[in-house]
Tab-separated table of C-alpha atoms in Angstrom:
chain	number	residue	atom	x	y	z
A	13	MET	CA	28.365	127.593	20.804
A	14	SER	CA	30.424	128.530	17.404
A	15	LEU	CA	28.429	129.693	14.633
A	16	ARG	CA	30.160	128.368	12.534
A	17	MET	CA	30.543	124.789	12.725
A	18	GLN	CA	34.277	123.095	12.188
A	19	TYR	CA	33.424	119.312	11.934
A	20	PRO	CA	29.396	119.442	10.634
A	21	SER	CA	29.983	115.675	8.696
A	22	LEU	CA	30.530	115.012	12.952
A	23	PRO	CA	26.289	115.976	14.382
A	24	VAL	CA	24.656	114.588	10.684
A	25	ALA	CA	26.699	111.199	11.104
A	26	ALA	CA	25.601	111.289	14.404
A	27	PHE	CA	22.243	111.998	13.717
A	28	LEU	CA	21.385	110.193	10.874
A	29	ALA	CA	23.105	106.869	12.889
A	30	ALA	CA	20.622	107.151	15.248
A	31	ALA	CA	17.756	106.852	13.490
A	32	LEU	CA	18.630	104.106	10.400
A	33	ILE	CA	19.421	102.670	13.932
A	34	LEU	CA	16.183	102.857	14.717
A	35	VAL	CA	14.149	100.850	11.180
A	36	PRO	CA	14.766	97.581	12.345
A	37	LEU	CA	13.723	97.453	15.698
A	38	PRO	CA	10.011	96.465	14.971
A	39	TRP	CA	10.483	93.155	13.518
A	40	HIS	CA	12.549	92.481	16.421
A	41	TRP	CA	11.171	93.179	18.899
A	42	ARG	CA	8.415	91.654	18.184
A	43	ALA	CA	11.196	88.615	18.183
A	44	ARG	CA	11.999	89.591	21.429
A	45	ASN	CA	16.315	89.251	20.823
A	46	VAL	CA	18.092	90.773	23.737
A	47	GLY	CA	20.550	90.891	22.661
A	48	THR	CA	19.969	93.092	18.580
A	49	LEU	CA	17.593	95.272	21.349
A	50	ALA	CA	20.622	95.621	22.808
A	51	ILE	CA	22.765	96.917	20.236
A	52	ILE	CA	19.837	98.924	18.724
A	53	ALA	CA	19.064	100.827	22.707
A	54	TRP	CA	23.226	100.833	23.340
A	55	LEU	CA	23.724	102.382	19.342
A	56	PHE	CA	20.795	104.647	19.650
A	57	VAL	CA	22.013	106.260	23.174
A	58	VAL	CA	25.992	106.682	22.062
A	59	ASN	CA	25.170	108.511	19.500
A	60	MET	CA	22.817	110.798	20.863
A	61	ILE	CA	25.039	112.019	22.856
A	62	TYR	CA	27.633	111.909	20.378
A	63	GLY	CA	25.305	114.214	17.912
A	64	ILE	CA	23.863	116.147	21.052
A	65	ASN	CA	27.496	117.208	21.994
A	66	SER	CA	29.323	117.690	18.621
A	67	ILE	CA	26.745	120.763	18.442
A	68	VAL	CA	26.758	122.245	22.290
A	69	TRP	CA	30.329	121.603	21.940
A	70	ALA	CA	31.498	122.662	18.651
A	71	GLY	CA	34.739	125.406	18.071
A	72	ASN	CA	33.761	125.963	22.632
A	73	VAL	CA	34.737	124.071	25.249
A	74	ASN	CA	32.782	125.661	27.382
A	75	ASN	CA	30.359	124.062	30.433
A	76	PRO	CA	26.980	125.102	30.734
A	77	ALA	CA	26.039	121.213	31.688
A	78	PRO	CA	27.696	119.532	34.410
A	79	LEU	CA	25.029	117.407	34.753
A	80	TRP	CA	24.516	115.882	30.774
A	81	CYS	CA	28.099	115.531	31.064
A	82	ASP	CA	28.030	112.755	34.361
A	83	ILE	CA	25.421	111.153	32.860
A	84	SER	CA	26.658	111.025	29.094
A	85	THR	CA	29.545	109.848	30.248
A	86	LYS	CA	28.965	107.166	32.340
A	87	LEU	CA	26.696	106.037	29.317
A	88	ILE	CA	29.080	105.701	27.090
A	89	ILE	CA	31.590	103.601	29.794
A	90	GLY	CA	28.259	101.247	29.939
A	91	ALA	CA	27.882	100.419	26.107
A	92	ASN	CA	31.853	100.189	25.712
A	93	THR	CA	31.007	96.797	28.220
A	94	ALA	CA	27.048	97.028	26.608
A	95	LEU	CA	27.567	96.263	23.389
A	96	PRO	CA	30.295	93.325	23.090
A	97	LEU	CA	28.144	91.439	25.421
A	98	ALA	CA	24.905	92.287	22.905
A	99	THR	CA	26.466	91.029	20.598
A	100	MET	CA	27.583	87.240	22.211
A	101	CYS	CA	24.380	86.661	24.024
A	102	VAL	CA	23.804	87.201	19.955
A	103	CYS	CA	26.179	84.439	19.432
A	104	LYS	CA	25.593	81.864	22.282
A	105	HIS	CA	21.995	82.067	20.747
A	106	LEU	CA	22.863	80.918	17.455
A	107	GLU	CA	25.215	78.309	18.884
A	108	LEU	CA	22.390	77.204	21.300
A	109	VAL	CA	20.313	76.828	17.914
A	110	ALA	CA	22.744	74.674	15.852
A	111	SER	CA	23.555	72.546	18.671
A	112	ASN	CA	23.365	68.902	18.734
A	113	ARG	CA	22.084	69.339	22.122
A	114	HIS	CA	17.892	69.165	22.028
A	115	VAL	CA	16.436	72.299	23.008
A	116	ARG	CA	12.642	72.783	22.502
A	117	PHE	CA	12.243	76.782	22.897
A	118	ASP	CA	9.245	76.052	24.777
A	119	HIS	CA	7.880	79.435	27.012
A	120	VAL	CA	9.818	78.645	29.591
A	121	ASP	CA	12.810	78.632	27.899
A	122	LYS	CA	12.286	82.133	25.877
A	123	ARG	CA	11.534	82.945	29.293
A	124	ARG	CA	14.594	82.183	31.099
A	125	ARG	CA	16.636	83.349	27.550
A	126	ILE	CA	15.096	86.456	27.602
A	127	ILE	CA	15.820	87.476	31.902
A	128	PHE	CA	19.787	86.169	31.334
A	129	ASP	CA	20.244	88.335	28.589
A	130	THR	CA	18.857	91.154	29.914
A	131	ILE	CA	20.814	90.776	33.479
A	132	MET	CA	23.827	90.249	30.542
A	133	CYS	CA	22.902	93.337	28.883
A	134	PHE	CA	21.647	95.977	30.587
A	135	GLY	CA	22.661	94.703	34.071
A	136	VAL	CA	26.217	93.493	33.724
A	137	PRO	CA	27.199	97.478	31.457
A	138	LEU	CA	25.590	99.194	35.317
A	139	LEU	CA	27.668	97.506	37.300
A	140	PHE	CA	30.516	98.199	35.060
A	141	MET	CA	29.040	102.406	35.095
A	142	ALA	CA	29.633	101.800	39.024
A	143	LEU	CA	32.811	100.564	39.043
A	144	HIS	CA	34.433	103.270	37.575
A	145	TYR	CA	34.476	105.384	40.162
A	146	ILE	CA	36.714	103.933	41.429
A	147	VAL	CA	39.619	104.212	38.431
A	148	GLN	CA	38.211	107.490	38.593
A	149	GLY	CA	41.280	109.798	38.330
A	150	HIS	CA	38.503	113.022	38.426
A	151	ARG	CA	35.064	114.158	36.673
A	152	TYR	CA	35.426	114.179	33.825
A	153	ASP	CA	36.912	116.402	29.595
A	154	ILE	CA	35.535	118.394	27.875
A	155	VAL	CA	37.263	118.011	24.318
A	156	GLU	CA	36.151	120.306	21.576
A	157	ASN	CA	34.213	119.360	18.979
A	158	PHE	CA	33.940	116.469	20.651
A	159	GLY	CA	32.134	117.678	24.379
A	160	CYS	CA	32.259	115.746	27.500
A	161	GLN	CA	34.369	112.867	27.664
A	162	PRO	CA	35.048	109.542	30.433
A	163	THR	CA	38.301	109.682	32.750
A	164	THR	CA	39.866	106.728	33.602
A	165	TYR	CA	43.347	106.547	36.222
A	166	PHE	CA	45.317	104.684	33.668
A	167	SER	CA	46.912	102.409	35.907
A	168	ILE	CA	45.745	98.705	36.319
A	169	GLU	CA	42.966	98.803	37.858
A	170	GLY	CA	42.444	100.684	35.332
A	171	ILE	CA	43.137	98.397	32.859
A	172	ILE	CA	41.040	96.045	34.570
A	173	ILE	CA	37.642	97.194	34.917
A	174	VAL	CA	37.553	99.358	31.824
A	175	TRP	CA	39.734	98.195	28.426
A	176	LEU	CA	39.987	94.310	30.313
A	177	PRO	CA	35.970	93.530	29.748
A	178	PRO	CA	35.451	94.255	26.626
A	179	LEU	CA	38.082	92.279	25.395
A	180	ILE	CA	37.122	89.055	27.285
A	181	PHE	CA	33.349	89.388	25.813
A	182	ALA	CA	35.159	90.396	22.934
A	183	LEU	CA	36.999	86.710	22.469
A	184	ALA	CA	33.633	85.094	23.798
A	185	THR	CA	31.772	85.745	20.694
A	186	LEU	CA	34.254	84.946	18.409
A	187	VAL	CA	34.839	81.599	20.178
A	188	TYR	CA	30.379	81.371	19.926
A	189	ALA	CA	30.877	82.111	16.430
A	190	SER	CA	33.318	79.695	15.279
A	191	ILE	CA	31.523	76.736	17.347
A	192	ALA	CA	28.144	77.948	15.862
A	193	LEU	CA	29.619	78.592	12.178
A	194	HIS	CA	31.099	74.562	12.984
A	195	HIS	CA	27.321	73.583	13.630
A	196	PHE	CA	26.107	75.077	9.937
A	197	ILE	CA	28.367	73.979	8.035
A	198	TYR	CA	28.829	70.182	9.539
A	199	ARG	CA	24.649	70.103	8.930
A	200	ARG	CA	24.198	73.336	6.113
A	201	MET	CA	22.087	69.842	3.604
A	202	SER	CA	19.575	70.325	6.587
A	203	PHE	CA	19.666	72.840	8.577
A	204	ALA	CA	16.847	74.298	7.675
A	205	ALA	CA	14.855	71.130	8.831
A	206	HIS	CA	17.248	70.858	11.905
A	207	LEU	CA	15.786	75.040	12.889
A	208	GLN	CA	12.780	74.155	12.226
A	209	ASN	CA	12.437	70.665	14.451
A	210	SER	CA	14.215	72.964	17.296
A	211	ASN	CA	10.849	75.406	17.285
A	212	SER	CA	13.302	78.300	16.605
A	213	ALA	CA	11.656	80.979	14.997
A	214	LEU	CA	14.824	81.892	13.175
A	215	THR	CA	15.211	80.743	9.245
A	216	THR	CA	18.959	80.424	7.997
A	217	GLN	CA	18.956	83.268	5.916
A	218	ARG	CA	17.973	85.428	9.072
A	219	TYR	CA	20.542	82.789	10.939
A	220	LEU	CA	23.787	83.521	8.910
A	221	ARG	CA	22.498	87.915	8.559
A	222	LEU	CA	22.478	87.242	12.568
A	223	MET	CA	26.322	85.602	11.862
A	224	ALA	CA	27.566	87.955	9.691
A	225	MET	CA	26.358	90.447	11.793
A	226	ALA	CA	27.799	89.640	15.523
A	227	VAL	CA	30.994	88.558	13.912
A	228	THR	CA	30.816	92.056	12.561
A	229	GLU	CA	30.575	94.535	14.873
A	230	ILE	CA	33.040	92.370	16.868
A	231	THR	CA	35.679	92.528	15.257
A	232	TRP	CA	35.549	96.005	14.041
A	233	GLY	CA	34.409	97.139	18.315
A	234	THR	CA	37.249	95.148	19.176
A	235	ALA	CA	40.105	96.185	17.083
A	236	LEU	CA	39.434	99.989	17.967
A	237	THR	CA	39.166	98.996	21.918
A	238	ALA	CA	42.311	97.577	21.532
A	239	PHE	CA	44.013	100.204	19.331
A	240	ASN	CA	42.375	102.685	22.568
A	241	LEU	CA	44.307	100.909	24.848
A	242	TYR	CA	47.085	100.889	22.655
A	243	ASN	CA	47.945	104.949	22.292
A	244	ASN	CA	46.752	105.807	26.309
A	245	THR	CA	49.353	102.504	27.719
A	246	GLU	CA	51.351	103.484	25.118
A	247	SER	CA	53.249	106.617	27.071
A	248	GLY	CA	53.277	103.616	30.797
A	249	LEU	CA	51.025	103.629	33.759
A	250	ARG	CA	50.949	105.396	36.552
A	251	PRO	CA	51.034	103.657	40.214
A	252	TRP	CA	47.616	103.113	42.332
A	253	ILE	CA	48.833	104.380	45.927
A	254	SER	CA	45.945	104.961	47.019
A	255	TRP	CA	42.491	105.841	46.793
A	256	GLN	CA	42.964	109.219	48.551
A	257	ASN	CA	45.430	109.008	46.215
A	258	VAL	CA	43.656	108.898	42.462
A	259	HIS	CA	40.628	110.895	43.469
A	260	SER	CA	42.643	114.168	45.418
A	261	ASP	CA	41.132	116.200	42.506
A	262	TRP	CA	37.842	114.471	42.021
A	263	LEU	CA	35.944	116.843	41.427
A	264	ARG	CA	38.393	118.984	38.985
A	265	VAL	CA	37.300	119.560	34.538
A	266	ASP	CA	40.184	119.859	32.621
A	267	LEU	CA	39.062	121.784	29.442
A	268	VAL	CA	40.497	120.732	26.255
A	269	ALA	CA	41.443	123.016	22.592
A	270	PHE	CA	42.252	121.350	19.620
A	271	ILE	CA	44.853	124.299	19.080
A	272	GLU	CA	46.617	122.334	23.257
A	273	LEU	CA	46.684	119.035	20.602
A	274	PRO	CA	49.014	117.210	18.462
A	275	PRO	CA	48.036	116.321	15.251
A	276	ALA	CA	48.289	112.108	15.824
A	277	PHE	CA	45.630	112.517	18.772
A	278	ILE	CA	43.126	114.410	17.023
A	279	ASN	CA	43.040	112.061	14.513
A	280	ASN	CA	43.369	109.414	17.310
A	281	MET	CA	39.925	111.055	18.792
A	282	PHE	CA	38.326	110.875	15.507
A	283	LEU	CA	38.811	107.430	14.746
A	284	VAL	CA	37.488	106.520	18.643
A	285	TRP	CA	34.626	108.806	17.251
A	286	TRP	CA	33.582	107.261	14.233
A	287	ALA	CA	32.922	103.720	16.315
A	288	MET	CA	29.499	104.777	17.419
A	289	PRO	CA	28.269	105.854	14.054
A	290	ALA	CA	30.248	103.223	11.894
A	291	SER	CA	28.852	100.128	14.653
A	292	ALA	CA	25.127	101.910	13.308
A	293	TYR	CA	25.708	102.089	10.076
A	294	ILE	CA	26.942	98.701	10.219
A	295	PHE	CA	24.133	96.869	11.534
A	296	PHE	CA	21.476	98.689	9.734
A	297	LEU	CA	23.482	97.535	6.633
A	298	PHE	CA	22.206	93.667	7.862
A	299	PHE	CA	18.981	93.959	8.757
A	300	GLY	CA	17.989	97.522	7.197
A	301	PHE	CA	17.545	95.532	3.463
A	302	GLY	CA	16.500	91.934	3.756
A	303	GLU	CA	12.191	91.108	3.677
A	304	GLU	CA	10.777	92.364	6.825
A	305	ALA	CA	13.408	95.787	6.064
A	306	ARG	CA	10.512	95.677	2.505
A	307	LYS	CA	7.064	94.830	4.759
A	308	GLU	CA	7.567	97.576	7.405
A	309	TYR	CA	8.996	100.378	4.235
A	310	ARG	CA	5.299	99.306	1.981
A	311	LYS	CA	3.818	99.784	5.310
A	312	VAL	CA	5.044	103.067	6.323
A	313	ILE	CA	4.494	104.783	3.342
A	314	ILE	CA	0.834	103.347	3.072
A	315	ALA	CA	0.134	104.939	5.613
A	316	PHE	CA	1.351	108.331	4.638
A	317	ARG	CA	-0.782	107.965	2.077
A	318	ARG	CA	-3.555	107.048	4.002
A	319	HIS	CA	-3.531	109.218	6.130
A	320	VAL	CA	-1.294	112.622	4.923
A	321	LEU	CA	-2.224	113.104	1.272
A	322	ARG	CA	-5.716	111.192	1.720
A	323	GLN	CA	-4.700	108.614	-1.003
A	324	SER	CA	-6.636	105.872	-1.307
A	325	VAL	CA	-4.402	102.492	-1.201
A	326	LYS	CA	-4.982	98.348	-0.771
A	327	ASP	CA	-3.645	97.044	2.156
A	328	SER	CA	-3.088	93.431	-0.317
A	329	SER	CA	-1.284	95.669	-2.223
A	330	VAL	CA	1.941	95.596	1.353
A	331	PHE	CA	2.002	91.344	1.016
A	332	ARG	CA	0.972	91.046	-2.528
A	333	SER	CA	1.591	87.052	-3.696
A	334	ASN	CA	4.532	85.870	-4.828
A	335	GLN	CA	2.186	82.538	-6.356
A	336	PRO	CA	0.655	82.907	-10.292
A	337	SER	CA	-2.867	84.571	-10.454
A	338	LEU	CA	-5.150	81.444	-11.314
A	339	ARG	CA	-6.386	82.869	-14.432
A	340	ASN	CA	-3.124	83.803	-15.560
A	341	ARG	CA	-2.503	79.605	-16.011
A	342	PRO	CA	-2.120	78.474	-19.905
A	343	PHE	CA	-4.444	75.927	-20.963
A	344	LEU	CA	-3.279	72.342	-21.339
A	345	ASN	CA	-3.073	70.750	-24.689
A	346	VAL	CA	-5.194	67.768	-25.526
A	347	ALA	CA	-2.094	66.958	-28.098
A	348	THR	CA	0.554	67.035	-25.222
A	349	LEU	CA	-1.370	64.270	-23.413
A	350	PRO	CA	-0.347	60.824	-22.488
A	351	SER	CA	-2.193	58.208	-24.139
A	352	LEU	CA	-5.159	57.296	-21.740
A	353	ARG	CA	-6.876	53.290	-21.945
A	354	LEU	CA	-9.616	52.007	-20.011
A	355	VAL	CA	-8.637	49.166	-17.411
A	356	GLY	CA	-12.160	48.502	-15.258
A	357	ASP	CA	-13.287	51.503	-14.267
A	358	GLU	CA	-10.099	53.384	-14.510
A	359	LYS	CA	-7.941	55.125	-17.029
A	360	SER	CA	-4.613	55.204	-15.766
A	361	ILE	CA	-1.615	56.624	-17.920
A	362	ASP	CA	1.537	55.220	-19.710
A	363	GLU	CA	4.329	57.844	-20.784
A	364	GLY	CA	7.366	55.104	-21.649
A	365	SER	CA	8.865	54.521	-18.908
A	366	VAL	CA	6.329	55.674	-15.708
A	367	SER	CA	4.823	54.353	-13.663
A	368	SER	CA	1.179	53.676	-14.483
A	369	SER	CA	-1.004	55.265	-11.999
A	370	THR	CA	-4.693	55.759	-11.586
A	371	VAL	CA	-7.393	57.880	-11.386
A	372	PRO	CA	-10.806	57.527	-11.730
A	373	ALA	CA	-12.919	57.440	-15.024
A	374	THR	CA	-15.957	59.664	-14.598
A	375	PRO	CA	-20.016	58.534	-16.403
A	376	LEU	CA	-21.008	59.683	-19.392
A	377	LYS	CA	-22.672	62.847	-18.864
A	378	LYS	CA	-24.141	64.446	-22.285
A	379	CYS	CA	-24.286	68.706	-22.952
A	380	GLY	CA	-26.237	70.473	-21.153
A	381	ASP	CA	-27.466	67.931	-17.949
A	382	ASP	CA	-27.699	69.904	-14.599
A	383	ASP	CA	-24.497	67.464	-13.384
A	384	TYR	CA	-22.192	67.346	-16.512
A	385	LEU	CA	-18.964	68.407	-15.422
A	386	SER	CA	-16.382	69.008	-17.961
A	387	PRO	CA	-12.796	67.280	-19.138
A	388	THR	CA	-11.311	67.449	-15.581
A	389	PHE	CA	-8.373	69.999	-16.865
A	390	ASP	CA	-6.412	72.545	-15.524
A	391	ILE	CA	-8.932	74.368	-16.993
A	392	THR	CA	-9.445	78.264	-15.308
A	393	PRO	CA	-12.363	79.527	-13.688
A	394	LEU	CA	-14.275	81.512	-15.359
A	395	PRO	CA	-17.548	83.245	-13.272
A	396	THR	CA	-19.835	84.860	-15.985
A	397	TYR	CA	-19.935	80.721	-17.693
A	398	THR	CA	-23.355	80.519	-19.544
A	399	PRO	CA	-23.682	75.961	-21.261
A	400	ASP	CA	-24.437	77.808	-23.933
A	401	LEU	CA	-20.268	78.409	-24.679
A	402	GLU	CA	-19.781	74.523	-23.973
A	403	CYS	CA	-22.211	73.129	-26.077
A	404	GLY	CA	-21.088	74.731	-28.879
A	405	TYR	CA	-23.897	77.800	-29.224
A	406	PRO	CA	-22.438	81.023	-30.349
A	407	ALA	CA	-23.612	83.512	-26.575
A	408	GLU	CA	-24.683	86.014	-28.722
A	409	ASP	CA	-27.235	83.714	-31.027
A	410	ALA	CA	-30.524	83.141	-29.005
A	411	THR	CA	-32.714	81.412	-31.423
A	412	HIS	CA	-32.154	78.027	-29.897
A	413	ASP	CA	-33.614	76.626	-26.304
A	414	ARG	CA	-30.489	77.793	-23.092
A	415	LEU	CA	-29.920	75.846	-21.287
A	416	PRO	CA	-30.323	75.748	-17.373
A	417	ASP	CA	-27.294	77.995	-15.989
A	418	THR	CA	-25.228	75.154	-13.552
A	419	SER	CA	-23.913	76.456	-10.752
A	420	LEU	CA	-20.485	75.189	-11.185
A	421	SER	CA	-17.397	76.790	-9.112
A	422	TYR	CA	-14.765	76.174	-12.605
A	423	ARG	CA	-16.021	76.099	-17.292
A	424	PRO	CA	-12.758	76.386	-19.347
A	425	SER	CA	-12.805	79.628	-21.069
A	426	GLU	CA	-13.935	80.684	-24.775
A	427	SER	CA	-10.245	81.762	-25.232
A	428	SER	CA	-9.433	78.525	-24.142
A	429	LEU	CA	-11.652	76.379	-25.479
A	430	ARG	CA	-10.734	77.714	-29.236
A	431	GLU	CA	-7.662	76.597	-28.587
A	432	LEU	CA	-8.208	73.419	-28.611
A	433	PRO	CA	-6.834	71.151	-31.338
A	434	ARG	CA	-9.833	70.758	-33.596
A	435	GLN	CA	-8.556	66.403	-34.360
A	436	MET	CA	-7.664	65.279	-31.545
A	437	SER	CA	-4.116	62.666	-31.133
A	438	SER	CA	-4.339	59.347	-32.779
A	439	ASP	CA	-3.527	57.875	-30.031
A	440	TYR	CA	-6.875	58.546	-28.378
A	441	SER	CA	-9.121	56.364	-29.167
A	442	CYS	CA	-11.996	54.836	-26.733
A	443	PRO	CA	-13.548	50.963	-27.402
A	444	PRO	CA	-17.438	50.553	-27.453
A	445	LEU	CA	-19.584	51.691	-24.126
A	446	PRO	CA	-20.626	49.253	-22.235
A	447	ALA	CA	-23.991	49.519	-21.122
A	448	GLY	CA	-23.790	50.753	-17.169
A	449	ALA	CA	-19.636	51.013	-18.559
A	450	TYR	CA	-17.781	54.301	-18.137
A	451	GLN	CA	-15.798	56.328	-20.347
A	452	SER	CA	-13.350	58.637	-20.433
A	453	SER	CA	-14.491	62.596	-21.602
A	454	VAL	CA	-10.668	62.202	-23.715
A	455	CYS	CA	-13.133	60.401	-26.570
A	456	GLU	CA	-13.101	61.521	-30.433
A	457	ASP	CA	-17.175	61.891	-30.275
A	458	GLU	CA	-16.511	64.838	-28.310
A	459	TYR	CA	-13.698	66.648	-29.763
A	460	THR	CA	-13.755	65.705	-33.388
A	461	SER	CA	-14.494	69.170	-34.406
A	462	TRP	CA	-14.790	72.318	-31.534
A	463	PRO	CA	-16.597	73.427	-30.990
A	464	PRO	CA	-19.958	70.809	-31.535
A	465	ARG	CA	-21.926	71.385	-33.616
A	466	ARG	CA	-25.479	72.692	-33.382
A	467	GLY	CA	-27.318	69.659	-32.302
A	468	ASP	CA	-24.199	68.192	-31.576
A	469	ASP	CA	-25.148	67.748	-27.717
A	470	ALA	CA	-24.185	63.678	-26.835
A	471	VAL	CA	-20.398	62.836	-26.124
């Protein structure tokens, strides 16, 4: 290996891509989405191979690791087929979820889909890795700064085995994506309910993100595959004479230095090489900034602060609720309430053309009674509540007989009580109270002067 690396950006880009592609792995693993897991696995493996090759063969064409080259070149061939297959499985599942067909994702259906996707994303690429030997003219090539490269006998058979399957799978992916997008547009207003009824773990946002990722990846990969096929077959195809002729010098390893290559060929190699790191970056952009990613980032940060920095961190901060705190809710202004009138044993609320709705009235209670309840407004919890404040007595004044404490869950806070209007709106009126009748707790006798004067303990 040369002491001075000519292209230091190659290993940096490859290893960075391999690291970023692992970031969305936890939540895709929990979702058991084999298609996205296969994309992550194949992109990670290929980018690691690219990073190691760019370091080992930086500025040289030596052959120090023949076994490594045999394995890595076969994995590169498998990835070229596996990535289109994985995106096809993703789009196939999205089309199934969005279709009109009755689909219930129970345990049996999920297991069947996992088995099918596993065979397609890992079994079929292994098959094409083995079939590649048919059109493998010699063992492998070593290109300066790029390392081990797979070889193909450029013929009709080579096109059918190596380049045609990825293009067919890419076409199938685009067909599935188009049908799924049609289903989404057709029922876009009720699509979230449709996903819920189909018992799918997908949401509308995740659905669209998966769709956009699959279409972007397959478009990018298909364009580069077609470009690579054109460059390799532009000068013509070689005839397939016989098996012995194709594999006559199979153990040969060609060593190619940059000085021997034309600039146009080097540029094409750089473009094809960057396809794998760029695919990993595209995948990360779609899944590395979502809500699931932010939760995982917070977990990692909290774990780092707790176990490495030895800081005390509360776990509740990781999943902080977006709901407003009950203590911060504003107290309801009584003057803004609609008019109240008695209707038998119920109160009805009249406001313009809004239809009346009835709520049960509360019996007349005196302030200080054990079961006395304050008016049913939107109130805030106050653990330190004392009956003195509700009855109008200052908390610091101990000259009067204090009432026994009551175990109530909710009481108006002192600041909220002071914000009540001193005079009730003229719309509020209470008729004379018959014996045994119910009366609204919002009466002028109770709120004419607030807080009540000492001794005014009757409502």
